[in-house]
Short mmCIF file of C-alpha atoms in Angstrom, two decimals:
data_model
loop_
_atom_site.label_atom_id
_atom_site.label_comp_id
_atom_site.label_asym_id
_atom_site.label_seq_id
_atom_site.Cartn_x
_atom_site.Cartn_y
_atom_site.Cartn_z
CA MET A 1 -0.06 0.06 -0.01
CA SER A 2 1.48 3.33 -0.99
CA VAL A 3 1.53 6.28 1.69
CA SER A 4 1.30 9.98 0.49
CA ALA A 5 2.44 12.76 2.44
CA PRO A 6 -0.33 15.36 3.74
CA ASN A 7 0.61 17.98 1.25
CA GLU A 8 1.17 15.83 -1.87
CA GLU A 9 -2.35 16.58 -3.11
CA PHE A 10 -1.40 20.05 -4.09
CA LEU A 11 1.09 18.53 -6.53
CA THR A 12 -1.17 16.69 -8.99
CA LYS A 13 -1.81 17.61 -12.41
CA ARG A 14 -5.60 18.38 -11.90
CA PHE A 15 -5.00 20.78 -9.10
CA ILE A 16 -1.77 22.52 -10.27
CA ILE A 17 -2.79 23.21 -13.70
CA PRO A 18 -6.13 25.14 -12.99
CA LYS A 19 -4.47 26.89 -10.19
CA MET A 20 -1.58 28.12 -12.33
CA TYR A 21 -4.13 29.41 -14.59
CA GLU A 22 -5.99 31.15 -11.82
CA ILE A 23 -2.58 32.80 -10.86
CA MET A 24 -1.74 33.83 -14.48
CA ASN A 25 -4.88 35.11 -15.67
CA PRO A 26 -5.14 38.52 -14.26
CA LEU A 27 -1.57 39.24 -15.33
CA LEU A 28 -2.16 38.08 -18.92
CA ALA A 29 -2.87 41.01 -21.33
CA TRP A 30 -3.82 39.28 -24.43
CA THR A 31 -5.96 36.30 -23.83
CA ASP A 32 -9.28 37.85 -24.27
CA ILE A 33 -8.07 39.96 -27.27
CA PHE A 34 -6.51 37.49 -29.67
CA PRO A 35 -8.05 34.06 -30.62
CA GLN A 36 -6.25 30.97 -29.27
CA VAL A 37 -6.47 27.97 -31.55
CA LYS A 38 -5.15 24.51 -30.75
CA SER A 39 -2.35 23.35 -33.06
CA THR A 40 -2.41 20.06 -34.64
CA ALA A 41 1.29 19.93 -35.32
CA PRO A 42 4.63 21.47 -34.05
CA VAL A 43 4.91 23.66 -37.18
CA VAL A 44 2.07 25.90 -37.71
CA ALA A 45 0.96 26.87 -41.11
CA TYR A 46 -0.99 30.25 -41.36
CA LYS A 47 -2.39 32.76 -43.69
CA GLN A 48 -1.60 36.46 -43.72
CA GLU A 49 -3.44 39.27 -45.48
CA SER A 50 -1.46 40.79 -48.21
CA THR A 51 -3.74 43.31 -49.83
CA SER A 52 -6.53 45.60 -48.94
CA ASP A 53 -9.98 45.04 -50.34
CA SER A 54 -10.00 48.29 -52.65
CA GLY A 55 -6.18 47.70 -53.43
CA ASP A 56 -6.74 44.08 -54.56
CA ALA A 57 -5.25 43.75 -58.04
CA LYS A 58 -7.98 41.43 -59.04
CA LYS A 59 -10.64 43.82 -58.10
CA GLU A 60 -13.66 44.03 -60.40
CA LYS A 61 -16.86 46.18 -60.67
CA PRO A 62 -20.13 44.34 -60.93
CA LYS A 63 -21.38 44.13 -64.55
CA LEU A 64 -24.68 44.76 -66.23
CA LEU A 65 -26.80 41.75 -66.03
CA THR A 66 -28.88 41.02 -69.18
CA THR A 67 -31.28 38.39 -70.32
CA SER A 68 -28.69 37.02 -72.77
CA GLY A 69 -25.46 38.00 -70.91
CA GLN A 70 -23.07 35.70 -69.17
CA TRP A 71 -21.93 36.01 -65.61
CA THR A 72 -18.42 37.64 -65.11
CA TYR A 73 -16.30 35.45 -63.01
CA VAL A 74 -14.19 36.92 -60.42
CA GLU A 75 -10.79 36.00 -58.77
CA ILE A 76 -9.61 37.09 -55.39
CA SER A 77 -5.93 37.63 -54.65
CA GLN A 78 -4.35 34.71 -52.29
CA PHE A 79 -3.14 35.33 -48.67
CA THR A 80 0.53 35.23 -48.17
CA GLN A 81 1.15 31.67 -46.76
CA LYS A 82 3.62 31.57 -43.81
CA ALA A 83 4.78 29.04 -41.06
CA ALA A 84 5.70 29.37 -37.58
CA ASN A 85 7.16 26.83 -34.95
CA LEU A 86 5.52 26.24 -31.60
CA ASN A 87 8.02 27.02 -28.75
CA LYS A 88 8.20 25.31 -25.38
CA ARG A 89 9.22 27.82 -22.58
CA GLY A 90 9.46 26.92 -18.80
CA PHE A 91 11.29 25.77 -15.95
CA ALA A 92 11.40 23.11 -12.79
CA ILE A 93 10.81 23.74 -9.42
CA LYS A 94 12.28 21.41 -6.37
CA ILE A 95 9.99 20.82 -3.64
CA ASP A 96 11.70 19.21 -0.70
CA GLN A 97 10.32 16.56 1.61
CA ASP A 98 9.54 18.87 4.45
CA ALA A 99 7.43 20.97 2.37
CA LEU A 100 5.44 17.67 1.79
CA ASP A 101 5.39 16.25 5.32
CA TYR A 102 4.33 19.47 7.44
CA VAL A 103 1.22 21.59 7.18
CA GLU A 104 3.40 24.61 7.25
CA GLY A 105 4.87 23.38 3.82
CA VAL A 106 1.61 24.43 2.01
CA ASP A 107 2.66 27.98 2.38
CA GLU A 108 6.08 27.29 0.54
CA ILE A 109 4.14 25.25 -2.11
CA GLN A 110 1.61 28.05 -2.89
CA ARG A 111 4.42 30.70 -2.76
CA ALA A 112 6.50 28.81 -5.37
CA PHE A 113 3.52 28.46 -7.55
CA ARG A 114 2.69 32.30 -7.31
CA LYS A 115 6.01 33.47 -8.28
CA THR A 116 6.68 30.94 -11.15
CA GLY A 117 2.82 31.99 -12.29
CA TYR A 118 3.96 35.58 -12.51
CA TRP A 119 7.15 34.84 -14.10
CA ILE A 120 5.38 32.76 -16.93
CA ALA A 121 2.80 35.36 -17.27
CA GLU A 122 5.55 38.04 -17.73
CA ASP A 123 7.49 36.00 -20.31
CA TYR A 124 3.95 35.17 -22.28
CA ASN A 125 3.23 38.97 -22.56
CA ASP A 126 6.77 39.74 -23.59
CA ARG A 127 6.47 37.15 -26.40
CA ILE A 128 3.09 38.59 -27.72
CA SER A 129 4.51 41.93 -27.60
CA ALA A 130 7.79 40.92 -29.57
CA GLU A 131 5.53 39.39 -32.19
CA ILE A 132 3.61 42.81 -32.41
CA ASN A 133 6.98 44.86 -32.72
CA ALA A 134 8.19 42.45 -35.30
CA ASN A 135 5.15 42.21 -37.70
CA GLY A 136 2.61 44.85 -36.46
CA THR A 137 2.32 48.20 -38.26
CA ASP A 138 5.08 50.69 -37.59
CA LEU A 139 3.33 54.12 -36.96
CA SER A 140 6.52 56.08 -36.39
CA THR A 141 6.06 57.99 -39.98
CA SER A 142 2.18 58.74 -39.47
CA TRP A 143 1.72 59.51 -35.76
CA GLY A 144 3.58 60.92 -32.71
CA PRO A 145 2.60 62.93 -29.81
CA THR A 146 3.98 66.49 -29.68
CA TYR A 147 5.11 66.22 -26.31
CA THR A 148 5.44 63.15 -23.87
CA TRP A 149 2.72 62.78 -21.65
CA ASP A 150 4.81 63.60 -18.64
CA ASN A 151 5.29 67.03 -20.13
CA ALA A 152 2.97 69.96 -18.65
CA ASN A 153 1.95 70.72 -22.28
CA ALA A 154 0.93 67.30 -23.26
CA THR A 155 -2.48 66.56 -24.76
CA PRO A 156 -2.95 62.83 -24.44
CA ILE A 157 -6.70 62.90 -25.58
CA ALA A 158 -5.68 64.66 -28.96
CA ASP A 159 -3.00 62.29 -29.32
CA ILE A 160 -5.37 59.29 -28.90
CA GLU A 161 -7.80 60.97 -31.31
CA ASP A 162 -4.91 61.24 -33.96
CA LEU A 163 -4.04 57.68 -33.27
CA GLU A 164 -7.67 56.62 -33.94
CA ASP A 165 -7.25 58.36 -37.43
CA CYS A 166 -4.23 56.18 -38.37
CA PHE A 167 -6.43 53.05 -38.24
CA ILE A 168 -8.68 54.32 -41.04
CA ARG A 169 -7.12 53.04 -44.33
CA GLU A 170 -8.88 52.68 -47.66
CA GLY A 171 -9.96 49.12 -48.31
CA TYR A 172 -9.48 47.99 -44.69
CA PRO A 173 -12.38 47.60 -42.03
CA TYR A 174 -9.99 48.34 -39.02
CA ARG A 175 -10.77 50.84 -36.51
CA LEU A 176 -8.86 51.56 -33.16
CA THR A 177 -10.62 49.98 -30.09
CA ASP A 178 -7.89 49.33 -27.65
CA LEU A 179 -4.55 50.84 -26.45
CA PHE A 180 -2.05 49.35 -24.23
CA ILE A 181 0.43 51.44 -22.64
CA HIS A 182 3.10 51.14 -19.89
CA LYS A 183 1.90 51.54 -16.15
CA THR A 184 3.77 54.92 -15.87
CA ASN A 185 2.17 56.24 -19.00
CA TYR A 186 -1.24 55.11 -17.66
CA LYS A 187 -0.85 56.91 -14.48
CA GLU A 188 0.29 60.22 -16.54
CA LEU A 189 -3.05 59.77 -18.50
CA ARG A 190 -5.18 59.46 -15.56
CA LYS A 191 -3.56 62.42 -14.02
CA TYR A 192 -4.41 64.52 -17.05
CA LEU A 193 -7.91 63.40 -17.00
CA THR A 194 -8.39 64.46 -13.50
CA SER A 195 -6.48 67.82 -13.69
CA ILE A 196 -8.30 69.24 -16.78
CA ASP A 197 -10.83 71.94 -16.15
CA ILE A 198 -13.81 71.13 -18.04
CA ASN A 199 -17.61 70.62 -17.34
CA GLU A 200 -19.02 67.47 -16.00
CA TRP A 201 -20.88 66.60 -19.33
CA LYS A 202 -17.80 67.03 -21.35
CA GLN A 203 -15.76 64.88 -18.64
CA GLN A 204 -18.39 62.16 -18.70
CA ASN A 205 -19.29 61.95 -22.43
CA LEU A 206 -15.93 62.87 -24.07
CA TYR A 207 -13.03 62.42 -21.91
CA GLY A 208 -14.34 59.87 -19.49
CA ASN A 209 -14.01 59.59 -15.59
CA PRO A 210 -11.08 57.66 -14.60
CA SER A 211 -11.54 54.89 -11.54
CA GLY A 212 -8.72 54.64 -9.03
CA ARG A 213 -8.46 50.87 -9.05
CA ALA A 214 -9.34 49.78 -12.53
CA ASP A 215 -6.59 48.79 -15.13
CA LEU A 216 -8.42 50.43 -17.90
CA LEU A 217 -9.75 53.82 -18.94
CA ASN A 218 -12.66 54.46 -21.47
CA ILE A 219 -11.99 57.48 -23.63
CA PRO A 220 -15.73 58.22 -25.23
CA VAL A 221 -14.74 60.81 -27.62
CA ALA A 222 -12.24 58.33 -29.57
CA GLY A 223 -14.24 54.99 -28.71
CA VAL A 224 -10.91 53.47 -27.04
CA THR A 225 -10.20 51.42 -24.12
CA VAL A 226 -6.92 52.19 -22.66
CA HIS A 227 -5.20 49.19 -20.75
CA ARG A 228 -2.39 49.53 -18.16
CA LEU A 229 0.19 46.76 -18.55
CA LEU A 230 2.72 45.72 -15.91
CA SER A 231 4.72 43.78 -18.44
CA GLY A 232 5.34 43.24 -22.07
CA ILE A 233 5.81 46.95 -22.86
CA SER A 234 8.48 49.59 -22.10
CA GLU A 235 7.70 53.10 -20.88
CA GLY A 236 6.90 55.49 -23.74
CA SER A 237 5.66 52.70 -25.87
CA ILE A 238 1.98 52.18 -27.09
CA ILE A 239 0.44 48.88 -28.71
CA ALA A 240 -2.75 49.77 -30.65
CA LEU A 241 -5.35 47.36 -31.99
CA ASP A 242 -8.65 46.53 -33.28
CA LYS A 243 -10.24 43.82 -31.11
CA ASN A 244 -13.21 43.33 -33.48
CA ASN A 245 -10.71 42.42 -36.19
CA PRO A 246 -7.94 40.49 -34.34
CA GLY A 247 -4.74 40.85 -35.96
CA MET A 248 -2.98 38.09 -34.30
CA THR A 249 -3.61 34.38 -33.57
CA ILE A 250 -2.01 32.34 -30.80
CA PHE A 251 -1.48 28.81 -31.53
CA TYR A 252 -0.94 26.52 -28.77
CA ASN A 253 -0.36 23.00 -27.56
CA SER A 254 -1.77 21.19 -24.46
CA SER A 255 -0.27 17.81 -24.50
CA PRO A 256 -2.80 14.98 -23.60
CA ARG A 257 -0.03 13.53 -21.47
CA TYR A 258 1.12 16.70 -19.57
CA SER A 259 -1.94 18.84 -19.52
CA VAL A 260 -5.63 18.60 -18.42
CA MET A 261 -8.14 18.50 -21.23
CA ASN A 262 -11.69 19.97 -21.51
CA GLU A 263 -11.53 21.41 -18.17
CA SER A 264 -11.93 25.04 -16.76
CA TYR A 265 -10.89 27.28 -13.81
CA THR A 266 -12.40 30.19 -11.90
CA THR A 267 -11.13 33.89 -12.16
CA ILE A 268 -12.53 37.31 -11.37
CA GLN A 269 -13.36 39.39 -14.38
CA ASN A 270 -14.98 42.84 -14.03
CA GLY A 271 -15.70 42.02 -10.36
CA GLN A 272 -17.38 38.70 -11.03
CA LYS A 273 -16.26 35.23 -10.73
CA VAL A 274 -16.27 33.60 -14.26
CA SER A 275 -15.40 30.25 -15.67
CA LYS A 276 -12.79 29.86 -18.33
CA SER A 277 -11.31 27.18 -20.49
CA LEU A 278 -7.77 26.04 -20.34
CA SER A 279 -6.34 27.39 -23.48
CA TYR A 280 -2.88 28.95 -23.17
CA GLY A 281 -0.98 25.70 -23.81
CA PHE A 282 0.11 25.23 -20.29
CA ASN A 283 1.68 21.73 -19.43
CA PHE A 284 2.90 20.07 -16.29
CA ASN A 285 5.10 17.16 -15.26
CA LYS A 286 6.35 15.79 -11.91
CA TYR A 287 8.60 13.08 -10.86
CA PHE A 288 10.51 12.21 -7.67
CA ASP A 289 14.44 12.30 -7.17
CA ASN A 290 15.13 8.97 -5.09
CA GLU A 291 18.65 10.28 -4.37
CA THR A 292 17.56 13.68 -2.66
CA HIS A 293 13.87 12.88 -1.91
CA GLU A 294 12.91 15.96 -3.80
CA THR A 295 9.64 16.18 -6.01
CA ILE A 296 10.46 17.65 -9.23
CA ILE A 297 7.72 20.03 -10.74
CA GLN A 298 8.14 20.89 -14.43
CA LEU A 299 5.87 23.72 -15.88
CA TRP A 300 5.76 24.91 -19.31
CA TYR A 301 3.70 26.77 -21.98
CA ASP A 302 3.94 25.83 -25.66
CA ASN A 303 2.67 28.38 -28.23
CA ALA A 304 3.27 30.45 -31.05
CA PRO A 305 1.90 33.85 -31.68
CA VAL A 306 1.51 34.86 -35.37
CA THR A 307 0.31 38.18 -36.84
CA ILE A 308 -2.21 37.50 -39.64
CA GLU A 309 -3.47 41.20 -40.27
CA PRO A 310 -0.48 43.63 -39.86
CA TYR A 311 -2.73 46.65 -40.23
CA ALA A 312 -4.96 45.62 -37.33
CA ILE A 313 -2.11 45.88 -34.83
CA ALA A 314 0.15 48.81 -34.52
CA ARG A 315 2.92 50.10 -32.29
CA ASP A 316 5.05 53.15 -31.79
CA THR A 317 7.03 55.34 -29.05
CA GLY A 318 6.68 58.82 -27.93
CA VAL A 319 3.98 58.95 -25.15
#
């Protein structure tokens, strides 16, 4: 008969994986913005938009239809075919026997999961941002604030309105809906909104009322939601996108052996408890070292973020 240590129940796959999702979810900026698709192979083949609707070289005008006339058949330019590799990123944790045997060890185990969950989420955000910086649209030649937002002469709302104009392109459906900025720049924007001398109607309906605890601000005049990022972006930089036309897809792999399939976890969203599916490509393995009597926990995520609509995502600096 096998005997388990009191805290071993906290080191099972069905406990750890949902728990890590609960820890990481509030820290992940992109999981509710970009579609996540389970990959069927380690190399992902995807299609990237290559032309606008109006600029398509094969564009035709509808022809007049007559009783004896023939239909005109049209062709549509093909997507650009691309490929990307899924990449596993993670690390291992050593849990000593004391942490399993004594009740107080639960705190040590939870602390280890909290810290590693934060590190993985930070790396996840950095990877998404790196893909946006590599393949999103560079706005440096078409947009730029006159003053950085820490300057007394800065006009952040006017800057956001000008940024919104950059998304309006002939033949493309994109419109700016969401803006992601560094926590320092977020604080500068909030300070601007609370210091401007305008009437209540204008504040409420055009500029927006900032909340002291929220990680986002709504700017009604531009129809934009501004998000505060704690990782994945540097001070002074912006990431702008149209969430109604996602410019990126995140392909992932959850191993049948090392993950939990078709289950969910609970998190807090907009002050309410919600249930979400396990869809980040997060995996887990555990084994026992007979020499050191340590339990080794291996944690990793396996994904590939790819840009499919470059004009739906933009980045720049200068705020």
